[in-house]
Amino acid sequence: MKSLRFAIRSLVRDLRAGELTVLLFAMIIAVTSMTAVGFFTDRVGRAMQAQAAETLAADLLIRSPVEIGDTYLQAGAAAGMRTAATAEFPTVAIAPGGRSLSIVTAATEGYPLRGTVLIADKMFGDSYAADGVPEPGTAWAEAGVMARLDVDLGDTIKLGSAEFRLTKVLEFRPDQGMGFMSLAPAIIVNAADVAAMDVIRPGSRVTHKQLFAGTPEQTAAFRAAWQDRLQPEERISSIEDASEQIASAIERAKRFLTLASLVTVILAAVATAMASRRYALRHLDTVALLKSMGASQAFIQQTMLAQLALIVLSTAAIGTALGFAGQTVLAELSARLTPFTLPEPSMQAALLGLVTAATVAIGFALPQLLQLRTTPPLRVLRHDLAPPQLSTGLLYGVAIAALVTMIWSIVQELKLLLYIVGGMAAMSLVAVGAGWVLVRAFTRFRGAGGVAWRYGLANISRRGRESVVQVVAFGLGIMVLLLLTVVRNDVLRDWERSLPENTPNYFLLNIEPGDWDDIARLFQQELGAVPEFLPLIRGRITAINGTSINDYEFPSQQAENFVRREANLTWTPTLADSNKMVAGEWWPEGYEGALQISIEDQFARNMGVGIGDTLEFSVGGEIVTAPIVSTRRIAWDSLQPNFYIVFSPGDVRQLPQTYLSSLYIADEKSAVLRTLLQRYPGITVFDLQVILTQVRSIIDRASMAVQYVFLFTLLAGVVVLLAAVQVTRDERRFESAILHTLGARRSQILKGIAAEFIALGGLAGFLASLGASAIGYLLARFVFDLAFAIDPLLWITGLLSGALIVGITGTLATRKAVNEPPVRVLRNA
Amino acid sequence: MSDEIVLSATGLGKQVSSPEGTLTILENINLQVSSGEVVALVGPSGAGKTTLLALLAGLDHPTSGSVELCGSRLEELDEDGRAQVRGRDVGFVFQSFHLVPSLTALENVMLPLELAEADNAAQRAREALESVGLGSRTGHYPRQLSGGEKQRVAIARAFVSNPAVLFADEPTGNLDTASGDRVSELLFNLNKQSGTTLILVTHDKELAARCDRVLELEAGRMLNRS
Ligand SMILES: Nc1ncnc2c1ncn2[C@@H]1O[C@H](COP(=O)(O)OP(=O)(O)OP(=O)(O)O)[C@@H](O)[C@H]1O
Ligand SMILES: [Mg+2]
């Protein structure tokens, strides 16, 4: 108790005297950087979880291509869950003014169980949440259908044999999906009208769904009770399945950003260690004095612990508050990366702030502060007595243990931990080595300038160790920022290069194969060119090497999930540019023989199949089998339609399929699209320009978000600089006093100091540019497969920003030492 | 002046081991100091004065012999036990002042009171500063004070907790004659007022002459036994 009160009092006094400024600053930056990322990733993560439930429109659903029966619905209702059912099928909507292929969802009351259907009272009017489903005999249709049919609300359309009055414009269904295939415009009707429509016949493409929602316990219990008793064609899925992929993507992004901010934490920790060392050194006398006045070792220890605890709590609080403010910037930057609004930040990240502060404090400040307690009281009489030195092994051991613990808590994977720790160790060795060489080599130029220059460089070489630390810390901060611009440019360049000349700006979907010749003629006539087409076959893998997939052991969950869904398949005579052969042979030109398969390499591995294995498919009720003859790798970012599984040309033409195509249509020629849509209303046209700009802006924003995180790293570099300046302040004060008395003018001394820091900053910038170029080269060479060019702008930016930032902050921080009147300094020496 | 013995040493010796073998710094020191007495400890540089002071105040432990300070046998106590005795009964004035640079004059004087959890710390510290003539400098930091002023703050700090015994190691050693005189004047005056026992190490013959008793050390031995 006594020590706590004393601890608070002396903490306040130390604060006021500026003894703790750098220490606090360093810890606050560490916490801010960690929590900003923590808050942000937590928000995105939760938003995506919620989104996952909405895309199912339920917590759990059972789907089947045939009617399901009432057993499950009754069981769900009996278990206290909410239920609903839908049937989804494509059909042609007909009105006097036109026809349009559309996806009809026939829903029972209660749909959707999760998320909301948005509707509007007029085309492009304000949307609002629908209350229930359409009344029998009425329909809600998307504006796309209405435009093509040339109808308005109140008009009647025909679906199959039934007529429907349009009552609302459909704006959004939670389970509308985002894939290409869900792009046909949608209509919602009441489930009671399905029979009257008379469009669902054996063999027609329909998905029956039964939806269930309840507490997580109810959902889990329901799933456990039924998932092994389903009919073969029935599939059960719940939020976990849907969000698994999302969760792993989020997890990866989170790890990356957290590791990025770990660089900041490490630099801040270095500054913390430097500041604590100075604090301990400066408090040796005070502790000895307290002991001579009767303070016990235990008292000193408790005081130190209490003070550090207070520092941890306050820096965690301040840093977390700043992090909270900081994450709004991240959220703002990423606003267009995520298609939904973020939930309010949860306080979980605050815990992360506390953990960060505690780890930095325990690992980097505590050992040095605790050591103070062993200061002998005799030091009040014999000034040269210092406490027994802590072994360097112990000091570094504790620090490294703290770091490793922290990295472990982020990655939680031994292999990754080893990679990261190893990488960091190697990187620090290289950086420190390079820094040392730079400092040594550079200070040889001492004779090259005036007095100030010589004095500055002399300072750098005299404080060799501190100089290296500063150069490395600061260099690292600048390097990560530079590197990011390099990588961002590489990514964009790589992606743009993968787009062919005249990159297609339109996708055409749902083309009937029989219409293709006419369509080709139309394009030939209007555009002077015929685009390539790509067949699209919807099918399901049913057996592998004769073993039914129900009995097949999948090596990966991902592959199993894929196989259990209806997949997009195609056939083509030629290998697409965005594909690279891995093994086997592509079928020869003009091949029309027995059906063969080319499969994506990674996908094949996930499935546990390879060349020579046979796959069996069910396509629209027909069974086809074919051997795998080659494996490919796909550049997915090429914006070309790509397929895991490709068939060879031949009999495959007989299977039910549609064509899709992509083509470039100049703005002034876009009238051809209207003609196309009038003649073939079933075709869906998809504007790629929108996506192109979106991808660019996503890359821009993502890299801005990361850059923002690295801005903290730069700030941490500044703190290391301040810590180093602080360590040498007394020495500098004394030196400049002596220089003063020797007749040096203030401006001369200041120039010397400025020269020192500008040189240090220049070196840091040089190191940063060197590092960024080297890593940029490796990335360009081995990851992006791009030609590497030395970017003079990078070097200029690195050198200039280093010299400027370090020069200015360093000089400002040291200025006070120079300004002090020499008499006072010398008298107090 | 009562005859109660507050400080006594018997057969006190201190040896340190050095590369050239064992070095004897103090040998067989015996002394007794009564309550309220003012004792000067003199001798040439290196004679062992500071070492003896450290042993008497329990800042260091002897190789042989024993010290009894205010009823406690120091060699029987551990470091914390000796600290407790110091906190209760001992004050110090050092040659190099030892003010805490981050604390104001007032806070420096308050320090021993705060450690002892005493009431009215600020009030008592202010009075102590006034008694050394620095009542107007309470908010000043050590770096804003001259050497003599710093030493007066240190004296105020030493007296504020009413110690039974005050140890001073060359309190004027770092000061010019004028401020040195002022400091020693204060020391003697306050001592007289409070009746504290004072052990004063000094090179200053005049200062020594003003003490009740002078003990002279040479090469680790007590010369005269008065
Ligand atoms: N820990 C130690 N190790 C080795 N020698 C020591 C140690 N402490 C003191 N000495 C030596 O013991 C002798 C006495 O030292 P001490 O400081 O007590 O002398 P002093 O009388 O106070 O001298 P001064 O008047 O210069 O302050 C000196 O020769 C000193 O070097
Ligand atoms: Mg001495």
mmCIF file of C-alpha atoms and ligand atoms in Angstrom, chain B residues 49-50 95 169-170 201, ligand 2:
data_model
loop_
_atom_site.group_PDB
_atom_site.id
_atom_site.type_symbol
_atom_site.label_atom_id
_atom_site.label_comp_id
_atom_site.label_asym_id
_atom_site.label_seq_id
_atom_site.Cartn_x
_atom_site.Cartn_y
_atom_site.Cartn_z
ATOM 1 C CA LYS B 49 36.977 8.024 7.145
ATOM 2 C CA THR B 50 34.227 7.405 4.619
ATOM 3 C CA GLN B 95 29.607 15.847 0.037
ATOM 4 C CA ASP B 169 30.640 13.181 5.010
ATOM 5 C CA GLU B 170 32.588 16.336 4.150
ATOM 6 C CA VAL B 201 33.808 13.829 8.527
HETATM 7 MG MG MG C 2 35.998 10.128 2.065
#
